[in-house]
PDB file of C-alpha atoms in Angstrom:
ATOM      1  CA  ALA V   1       1.818  -8.240  16.453  1.00 56.00           C
ATOM      2  CA  GLN V   2      -0.924  -7.165  14.174  1.00 59.00           C
ATOM      3  CA  SER V   3      -2.220  -8.577  10.952  1.00 86.00           C
ATOM      4  CA  VAL V   4      -4.870  -7.927   8.383  1.00 92.00           C
ATOM      5  CA  THR V   5      -6.927 -10.695   6.827  1.00 94.00           C
ATOM      6  CA  GLN V   6      -8.943 -10.217   3.692  1.00 95.00           C
ATOM      7  CA  LEU V   7     -11.226 -13.187   3.645  1.00 91.00           C
ATOM      8  CA  ASP V   8     -11.809 -13.365  -0.094  1.00 94.00           C
ATOM      9  CA  SER V   9      -9.040 -13.350  -2.661  1.00 94.00           C
ATOM     10  CA  GLN V  10     -11.451 -12.955  -5.571  1.00 96.00           C
ATOM     11  CA  VAL V  11     -14.981 -11.601  -5.729  1.00 97.00           C
ATOM     12  CA  PRO V  12     -16.845 -11.867  -9.036  1.00 97.00           C
ATOM     13  CA  VAL V  13     -20.051  -9.856  -9.256  1.00 97.00           C
ATOM     14  CA  PHE V  14     -22.433  -8.641 -11.929  1.00 97.00           C
ATOM     15  CA  GLU V  15     -22.768  -4.980 -12.785  1.00 97.00           C
ATOM     16  CA  GLU V  16     -25.262  -3.051 -10.610  1.00 97.00           C
ATOM     17  CA  ALA V  17     -25.199  -5.753  -7.920  1.00 97.00           C
ATOM     18  CA  PRO V  18     -24.161  -4.930  -4.353  1.00 97.00           C
ATOM     19  CA  VAL V  19     -20.772  -6.039  -3.104  1.00 97.00           C
ATOM     20  CA  GLU V  20     -19.031  -6.512   0.248  1.00 97.00           C
ATOM     21  CA  LEU V  21     -15.287  -7.036   0.578  1.00 97.00           C
ATOM     22  CA  ARG V  22     -14.387  -8.408   3.971  1.00 97.00           C
ATOM     23  CA  CYS V  23     -11.497  -7.356   6.179  1.00 96.00           C
ATOM     24  CA  ASN V  24     -10.579  -8.439   9.686  1.00 95.00           C
ATOM     25  CA  TYR V  25      -7.644  -7.192  11.713  1.00 92.00           C
ATOM     26  CA  SER V  26      -5.915  -8.226  14.873  1.00 87.00           C
ATOM     27  CA  SER V  27      -4.385  -5.723  17.228  1.00 74.00           C
ATOM     28  CA  SER V  28      -4.219  -5.229  20.941  1.00 68.00           C
ATOM     29  CA  VAL V  29      -4.009  -1.461  20.634  1.00 72.00           C
ATOM     30  CA  SER V  30      -6.006   1.187  18.867  1.00 74.00           C
ATOM     31  CA  VAL V  31      -5.713   1.185  15.120  1.00 82.00           C
ATOM     32  CA  TYR V  32      -6.504   3.340  12.175  1.00 88.00           C
ATOM     33  CA  LEU V  33      -8.080   1.577   9.207  1.00 91.00           C
ATOM     34  CA  PHE V  34      -7.893   2.179   5.489  1.00 93.00           C
ATOM     35  CA  TRP V  35      -9.099   0.794   2.199  1.00 96.00           C
ATOM     36  CA  TYR V  36      -7.017   1.354  -0.921  1.00 95.00           C
ATOM     37  CA  VAL V  37      -7.810   0.481  -4.540  1.00 96.00           C
ATOM     38  CA  GLN V  38      -5.231  -0.461  -7.139  1.00 93.00           C
ATOM     39  CA  TYR V  39      -6.092  -0.362 -10.818  1.00 91.00           C
ATOM     40  CA  PRO V  40      -3.851  -2.324 -13.223  1.00 85.00           C
ATOM     41  CA  ASN V  41      -0.375  -0.818 -13.546  1.00 79.00           C
ATOM     42  CA  GLN V  42      -1.250   2.040 -11.235  1.00 83.00           C
ATOM     43  CA  GLY V  43      -0.389   2.992  -7.680  1.00 85.00           C
ATOM     44  CA  LEU V  44      -2.619   2.630  -4.675  1.00 91.00           C
ATOM     45  CA  GLN V  45      -5.430   5.150  -4.305  1.00 92.00           C
ATOM     46  CA  LEU V  46      -7.087   5.853  -0.973  1.00 92.00           C
ATOM     47  CA  LEU V  47     -10.786   4.964  -0.959  1.00 95.00           C
ATOM     48  CA  LEU V  48     -11.597   5.789   2.643  1.00 94.00           C
ATOM     49  CA  LYS V  49     -10.215   5.802   6.161  1.00 91.00           C
ATOM     50  CA  TYR V  50     -11.385   5.384   9.714  1.00 90.00           C
ATOM     51  CA  LEU V  51      -9.484   7.390  12.323  1.00 85.00           C
ATOM     52  CA  SER V  52     -12.117   8.014  14.991  1.00 83.00           C
ATOM     53  CA  GLY V  53     -15.724   9.073  15.453  1.00 84.00           C
ATOM     54  CA  SER V  54     -18.579   7.617  13.439  1.00 87.00           C
ATOM     55  CA  THR V  55     -18.057   3.957  12.671  1.00 89.00           C
ATOM     56  CA  LEU V  56     -19.638   4.293   9.236  1.00 94.00           C
ATOM     57  CA  VAL V  57     -17.194   5.880   6.854  1.00 94.00           C
ATOM     58  CA  LYS V  58     -18.022   7.079   3.369  1.00 95.00           C
ATOM     59  CA  GLY V  59     -15.377   7.242   0.688  1.00 94.00           C
ATOM     60  CA  ILE V  60     -14.942   7.992  -2.964  1.00 93.00           C
ATOM     61  CA  ASN V  61     -16.741   6.292  -5.849  1.00 92.00           C
ATOM     62  CA  GLY V  62     -19.753   5.404  -3.693  1.00 95.00           C
ATOM     63  CA  PHE V  63     -17.890   3.056  -1.358  1.00 97.00           C
ATOM     64  CA  GLU V  64     -18.419   2.913   2.383  1.00 97.00           C
ATOM     65  CA  ALA V  65     -17.055   0.846   5.243  1.00 97.00           C
ATOM     66  CA  GLU V  66     -18.106   0.124   8.787  1.00 95.00           C
ATOM     67  CA  PHE V  67     -15.695  -0.199  11.682  1.00 93.00           C
ATOM     68  CA  ASN V  68     -16.815  -2.891  14.101  1.00 92.00           C
ATOM     69  CA  LYS V  69     -14.543  -2.949  17.116  1.00 88.00           C
ATOM     70  CA  SER V  70     -16.124  -5.977  18.796  1.00 89.00           C
ATOM     71  CA  GLN V  71     -15.712  -8.059  15.645  1.00 90.00           C
ATOM     72  CA  THR V  72     -12.418  -6.383  14.674  1.00 91.00           C
ATOM     73  CA  SER V  73     -13.746  -5.909  11.175  1.00 94.00           C
ATOM     74  CA  PHE V  74     -13.758  -3.154   8.595  1.00 96.00           C
ATOM     75  CA  HIS V  75     -15.764  -4.459   5.653  1.00 97.00           C
ATOM     76  CA  LEU V  76     -16.061  -2.430   2.455  1.00 97.00           C
ATOM     77  CA  ARG V  77     -19.423  -2.122   0.718  1.00 97.00           C
ATOM     78  CA  LYS V  78     -20.976  -0.617  -2.372  1.00 97.00           C
ATOM     79  CA  PRO V  79     -24.714  -0.900  -3.121  1.00 97.00           C
ATOM     80  CA  SER V  80     -24.321  -1.010  -6.902  1.00 97.00           C
ATOM     81  CA  VAL V  81     -21.038  -1.694  -8.692  1.00 97.00           C
ATOM     82  CA  HIS V  82     -19.891  -0.586 -12.127  1.00 96.00           C
ATOM     83  CA  ILE V  83     -17.570  -2.218 -14.622  1.00 95.00           C
ATOM     84  CA  SER V  84     -15.044   0.497 -13.769  1.00 95.00           C
ATOM     85  CA  ASP V  85     -14.846  -0.777 -10.167  1.00 96.00           C
ATOM     86  CA  THR V  86     -12.907  -3.818 -11.395  1.00 96.00           C
ATOM     87  CA  ALA V  87      -9.609  -3.593  -9.506  1.00 96.00           C
ATOM     88  CA  GLU V  88      -7.625  -4.942  -6.559  1.00 96.00           C
ATOM     89  CA  TYR V  89      -8.728  -3.715  -3.146  1.00 97.00           C
ATOM     90  CA  PHE V  90      -6.484  -3.628  -0.102  1.00 96.00           C
ATOM     91  CA  CYS V  91      -7.419  -3.227   3.521  1.00 96.00           C
ATOM     92  CA  ALA V  92      -4.708  -1.742   5.737  1.00 93.00           C
ATOM     93  CA  VAL V  93      -4.128  -0.749   9.345  1.00 89.00           C
ATOM     94  CA  ILE V  94      -1.781   1.512  11.243  1.00 84.00           C
ATOM     95  CA  ARG V  95      -1.166   1.116  14.919  1.00 74.00           C
ATOM     96  CA  GLY V  96      -1.872   4.355  16.769  1.00 66.00           C
ATOM     97  CA  ASN V  97       1.790   5.045  17.465  1.00 63.00           C
ATOM     98  CA  GLN V  98       3.375   3.964  14.193  1.00 63.00           C
ATOM     99  CA  GLY V  99       2.603   6.760  11.795  1.00 62.00           C
ATOM    100  CA  GLY V 100       2.384   5.726   8.170  1.00 65.00           C
ATOM    101  CA  LYS V 101       3.675   2.206   8.622  1.00 79.00           C
ATOM    102  CA  LEU V 102       0.721   0.587   6.919  1.00 85.00           C
ATOM    103  CA  ILE V 103       0.159  -3.130   7.308  1.00 88.00           C
ATOM    104  CA  PHE V 104      -1.734  -4.421   4.281  1.00 93.00           C
ATOM    105  CA  GLY V 105      -3.946  -7.410   3.723  1.00 94.00           C
ATOM    106  CA  GLN V 106      -3.361  -9.762   0.813  1.00 94.00           C
ATOM    107  CA  GLY V 107      -5.873  -7.981  -1.387  1.00 95.00           C
ATOM    108  CA  THR V 108      -9.230  -8.852  -2.926  1.00 97.00           C
ATOM    109  CA  GLU V 109      -9.650  -8.871  -6.671  1.00 96.00           C
ATOM    110  CA  LEU V 110     -13.057  -7.455  -7.544  1.00 97.00           C
ATOM    111  CA  SER V 111     -14.213  -8.469 -10.999  1.00 97.00           C
ATOM    112  CA  VAL V 112     -17.390  -6.798 -12.246  1.00 97.00           C
ATOM    113  CA  LYS V 113     -19.046  -8.535 -15.168  1.00 95.00           C
ATOM    114  CA  PRO V 114     -21.657  -7.070 -17.522  1.00 94.00           C
TER     115      PRO V 114
ATOM    116  CA  GLY E   1       4.904  17.889  -8.510  1.00 55.00           C
ATOM    117  CA  ALA E   2       1.294  16.817  -8.730  1.00 77.00           C
ATOM    118  CA  GLY E   3       1.929  13.271  -7.605  1.00 91.00           C
ATOM    119  CA  VAL E   4       4.573  10.800  -6.539  1.00 95.00           C
ATOM    120  CA  SER E   5       6.772   9.937  -9.492  1.00 96.00           C
ATOM    121  CA  GLN E   6       8.800   6.754  -9.732  1.00 97.00           C
ATOM    122  CA  SER E   7      11.387   5.689 -12.279  1.00 97.00           C
ATOM    123  CA  PRO E   8      12.034   3.486 -14.056  1.00 97.00           C
ATOM    124  CA  ARG E   9       8.539   2.051 -14.355  1.00 95.00           C
ATOM    125  CA  TYR E  10       9.974  -1.251 -15.544  1.00 96.00           C
ATOM    126  CA  LYS E  11      13.401  -2.717 -14.963  1.00 97.00           C
ATOM    127  CA  VAL E  12      14.770  -6.073 -16.051  1.00 97.00           C
ATOM    128  CA  ALA E  13      18.011  -7.115 -14.400  1.00 97.00           C
ATOM    129  CA  LYS E  14      20.189 -10.164 -14.637  1.00 97.00           C
ATOM    130  CA  ARG E  15      20.808 -11.967 -11.402  1.00 97.00           C
ATOM    131  CA  GLY E  16      23.747 -10.384  -9.636  1.00 97.00           C
ATOM    132  CA  GLN E  17      23.321  -6.911 -11.126  1.00 97.00           C
ATOM    133  CA  ASP E  18      22.824  -3.825  -9.007  1.00 97.00           C
ATOM    134  CA  VAL E  19      19.719  -1.694  -9.538  1.00 98.00           C
ATOM    135  CA  ALA E  20      18.624   1.751  -8.399  1.00 98.00           C
ATOM    136  CA  LEU E  21      15.012   2.858  -8.190  1.00 98.00           C
ATOM    137  CA  ARG E  22      14.108   6.506  -7.874  1.00 98.00           C
ATOM    138  CA  CYS E  23      11.223   8.217  -6.129  1.00 98.00           C
ATOM    139  CA  ASP E  24      10.202  11.858  -6.478  1.00 97.00           C
ATOM    140  CA  PRO E  25       7.699  12.604  -3.711  1.00 96.00           C
ATOM    141  CA  ILE E  26       5.132  15.362  -3.745  1.00 94.00           C
ATOM    142  CA  SER E  27       6.880  18.670  -3.178  1.00 93.00           C
ATOM    143  CA  GLY E  28       7.018  19.583   0.487  1.00 90.00           C
ATOM    144  CA  HIS E  29       6.072  16.149   1.760  1.00 92.00           C
ATOM    145  CA  VAL E  30       8.055  15.366   4.866  1.00 91.00           C
ATOM    146  CA  SER E  31       7.557  11.622   5.115  1.00 91.00           C
ATOM    147  CA  LEU E  32       8.579   9.061   2.498  1.00 94.00           C
ATOM    148  CA  PHE E  33       7.996   5.323   2.525  1.00 94.00           C
ATOM    149  CA  TRP E  34       9.135   2.384   0.401  1.00 96.00           C
ATOM    150  CA  TYR E  35       7.036  -0.755   0.049  1.00 96.00           C
ATOM    151  CA  GLN E  36       7.635  -4.028  -1.777  1.00 96.00           C
ATOM    152  CA  GLN E  37       4.706  -5.740  -3.483  1.00 94.00           C
ATOM    153  CA  ALA E  38       5.290  -9.285  -4.676  1.00 93.00           C
ATOM    154  CA  LEU E  39       2.978 -10.736  -7.318  1.00 90.00           C
ATOM    155  CA  GLY E  40      -0.456 -11.436  -5.874  1.00 86.00           C
ATOM    156  CA  GLN E  41       0.432 -10.034  -2.469  1.00 89.00           C
ATOM    157  CA  GLY E  42      -0.249  -6.881  -0.525  1.00 92.00           C
ATOM    158  CA  PRO E  43       2.500  -4.279  -0.212  1.00 93.00           C
ATOM    159  CA  GLU E  44       4.999  -4.837   2.576  1.00 94.00           C
ATOM    160  CA  PHE E  45       6.798  -2.052   4.405  1.00 92.00           C
ATOM    161  CA  LEU E  46      10.501  -1.640   3.691  1.00 95.00           C
ATOM    162  CA  THR E  47      11.664   1.676   5.120  1.00 95.00           C
ATOM    163  CA  TYR E  48      10.603   5.161   6.219  1.00 91.00           C
ATOM    164  CA  PHE E  49      12.207   8.602   6.028  1.00 93.00           C
ATOM    165  CA  GLN E  50      11.322  11.795   7.781  1.00 91.00           C
ATOM    166  CA  ASN E  51      13.060  14.458   5.752  1.00 93.00           C
ATOM    167  CA  GLU E  52      16.588  13.069   5.227  1.00 95.00           C
ATOM    168  CA  ALA E  53      16.557  10.871   8.328  1.00 94.00           C
ATOM    169  CA  GLN E  54      15.874   7.185   7.876  1.00 94.00           C
ATOM    170  CA  LEU E  55      13.811   6.493  10.983  1.00 90.00           C
ATOM    171  CA  ASP E  56      12.790   2.923  10.309  1.00 90.00           C
ATOM    172  CA  LYS E  57      14.453   0.361   8.084  1.00 92.00           C
ATOM    173  CA  SER E  58      13.101  -2.696   9.811  1.00 91.00           C
ATOM    174  CA  GLY E  59      11.440  -4.000   6.661  1.00 93.00           C
ATOM    175  CA  LEU E  60      14.530  -4.164   4.468  1.00 96.00           C
ATOM    176  CA  PRO E  61      14.892  -7.904   3.727  1.00 94.00           C
ATOM    177  CA  SER E  62      18.679  -8.052   3.662  1.00 94.00           C
ATOM    178  CA  ASP E  63      21.798  -5.941   3.684  1.00 95.00           C
ATOM    179  CA  ARG E  64      21.649  -5.957  -0.116  1.00 97.00           C
ATOM    180  CA  PHE E  65      18.879  -3.368   0.177  1.00 97.00           C
ATOM    181  CA  PHE E  66      19.807   0.224   0.849  1.00 97.00           C
ATOM    182  CA  ALA E  67      17.759   3.425   0.718  1.00 97.00           C
ATOM    183  CA  GLU E  68      18.723   7.058   0.951  1.00 97.00           C
ATOM    184  CA  ARG E  69      17.147  10.491   0.833  1.00 97.00           C
ATOM    185  CA  PRO E  70      20.131  12.803   1.183  1.00 96.00           C
ATOM    186  CA  GLU E  71      18.397  16.159   0.758  1.00 94.00           C
ATOM    187  CA  GLY E  72      15.041  15.242   2.195  1.00 92.00           C
ATOM    188  CA  SER E  73      13.321  15.124  -1.174  1.00 94.00           C
ATOM    189  CA  VAL E  74      14.185  12.540  -3.842  1.00 97.00           C
ATOM    190  CA  SER E  75      14.861   9.045  -2.568  1.00 98.00           C
ATOM    191  CA  THR E  76      16.702   6.114  -4.117  1.00 98.00           C
ATOM    192  CA  LEU E  77      16.249   2.457  -3.270  1.00 98.00           C
ATOM    193  CA  LYS E  78      19.296   0.440  -4.235  1.00 98.00           C
ATOM    194  CA  ILE E  79      19.426  -3.322  -4.474  1.00 98.00           C
ATOM    195  CA  GLN E  80      22.828  -4.916  -4.788  1.00 97.00           C
ATOM    196  CA  ARG E  81      23.529  -8.314  -6.342  1.00 97.00           C
ATOM    197  CA  THR E  82      19.886  -8.833  -7.261  1.00 97.00           C
ATOM    198  CA  GLN E  83      18.293 -12.231  -6.759  1.00 97.00           C
ATOM    199  CA  GLN E  84      15.206 -13.702  -8.374  1.00 96.00           C
ATOM    200  CA  GLU E  85      13.253 -13.317  -5.140  1.00 96.00           C
ATOM    201  CA  ASP E  86      13.750  -9.560  -5.420  1.00 97.00           C
ATOM    202  CA  SER E  87      11.340  -9.509  -8.374  1.00 97.00           C
ATOM    203  CA  ALA E  88       8.439  -7.336  -7.277  1.00 97.00           C
ATOM    204  CA  VAL E  89       6.848  -3.940  -7.663  1.00 96.00           C
ATOM    205  CA  TYR E  90       8.517  -1.355  -5.478  1.00 97.00           C
ATOM    206  CA  LEU E  91       6.116   1.342  -4.341  1.00 96.00           C
ATOM    207  CA  CYS E  92       7.046   4.719  -2.990  1.00 96.00           C
ATOM    208  CA  ALA E  93       4.643   6.850  -0.960  1.00 93.00           C
ATOM    209  CA  SER E  94       4.852  10.260   0.615  1.00 92.00           C
ATOM    210  CA  SER E  95       2.935  12.224   3.210  1.00 89.00           C
ATOM    211  CA  GLN E  96       2.679  15.811   4.370  1.00 86.00           C
ATOM    212  CA  THR E  97       2.658  15.000   8.036  1.00 75.00           C
ATOM    213  CA  GLN E  98       5.521  13.938  10.205  1.00 64.00           C
ATOM    214  CA  GLY E  99       5.856  11.998  13.381  1.00 53.00           C
ATOM    215  CA  ALA E 100       3.912   9.039  14.696  1.00 48.00           C
ATOM    216  CA  SER E 101       0.484  10.175  13.628  1.00 55.00           C
ATOM    217  CA  GLY E 102      -2.185   7.705  12.722  1.00 55.00           C
ATOM    218  CA  ALA E 103      -3.616  10.269  10.360  1.00 61.00           C
ATOM    219  CA  ASN E 104      -0.524  10.070   8.186  1.00 67.00           C
ATOM    220  CA  VAL E 105      -2.344   9.431   4.908  1.00 78.00           C
ATOM    221  CA  LEU E 106      -0.025   8.305   2.149  1.00 86.00           C
ATOM    222  CA  THR E 107      -0.027   9.132  -1.557  1.00 89.00           C
ATOM    223  CA  PHE E 108       1.473   6.309  -3.586  1.00 92.00           C
ATOM    224  CA  GLY E 109       3.405   6.361  -6.814  1.00 94.00           C
ATOM    225  CA  ALA E 110       2.678   3.933  -9.671  1.00 93.00           C
ATOM    226  CA  GLY E 111       5.613   1.772  -8.692  1.00 94.00           C
ATOM    227  CA  SER E 112       8.731   0.339 -10.314  1.00 96.00           C
ATOM    228  CA  ARG E 113       8.347  -3.233 -11.526  1.00 96.00           C
ATOM    229  CA  LEU E 114      11.613  -5.139 -11.138  1.00 97.00           C
ATOM    230  CA  THR E 115      12.107  -8.461 -12.875  1.00 97.00           C
ATOM    231  CA  VAL E 116      15.268 -10.378 -12.082  1.00 97.00           C
ATOM    232  CA  LEU E 117      16.167 -13.079 -14.583  1.00 95.00           C
TER     233      LEU E 117
END
């Protein structure tokens, strides 16, 4: 079985501060890793993905994430957040042989304050 | 279309009623997925179609849930005899690629919020 754990349910941060949203996964086979963002009353939007290659992945809106196989982590980072980054963030994995069957974490609510 | 379209956006049902939720995927997308997102939770997989074939329905919580995609495009998720625990946002997603590819990146719709009273 595989699971995704997002270690923080809520992360409050001031505007222009750096932020890290933590994600750990468990899987005995190779996985593909994703971060999605969900703004209020909207669908999920892909921020970035790790499929293979470089472990540092850059996504949209200035976000990046680093795949750490030994620690089974895929933490999301941004050096300087904006008010508009306030949203729910979901980490997700796919096992290598299960196509689009995403397994999501519980989500982290990022709240950026002025 | 430009994105994945879902309707209705909001649905209130009385316990015991049947509901039908519609998903219009991006034109030409082969794969279609349904997810259920309860309040404060991450989305959970319900079912997966490749064209008109339902290849995986392991996530459907009970036999009250039924999904179809008869012509390989529009899909309908039907819930019979709704219960309060069915209250959730139902998300539809589609993808260009087919088969068991890890690179199967999904585009999600805005969801249909179902409230069962």
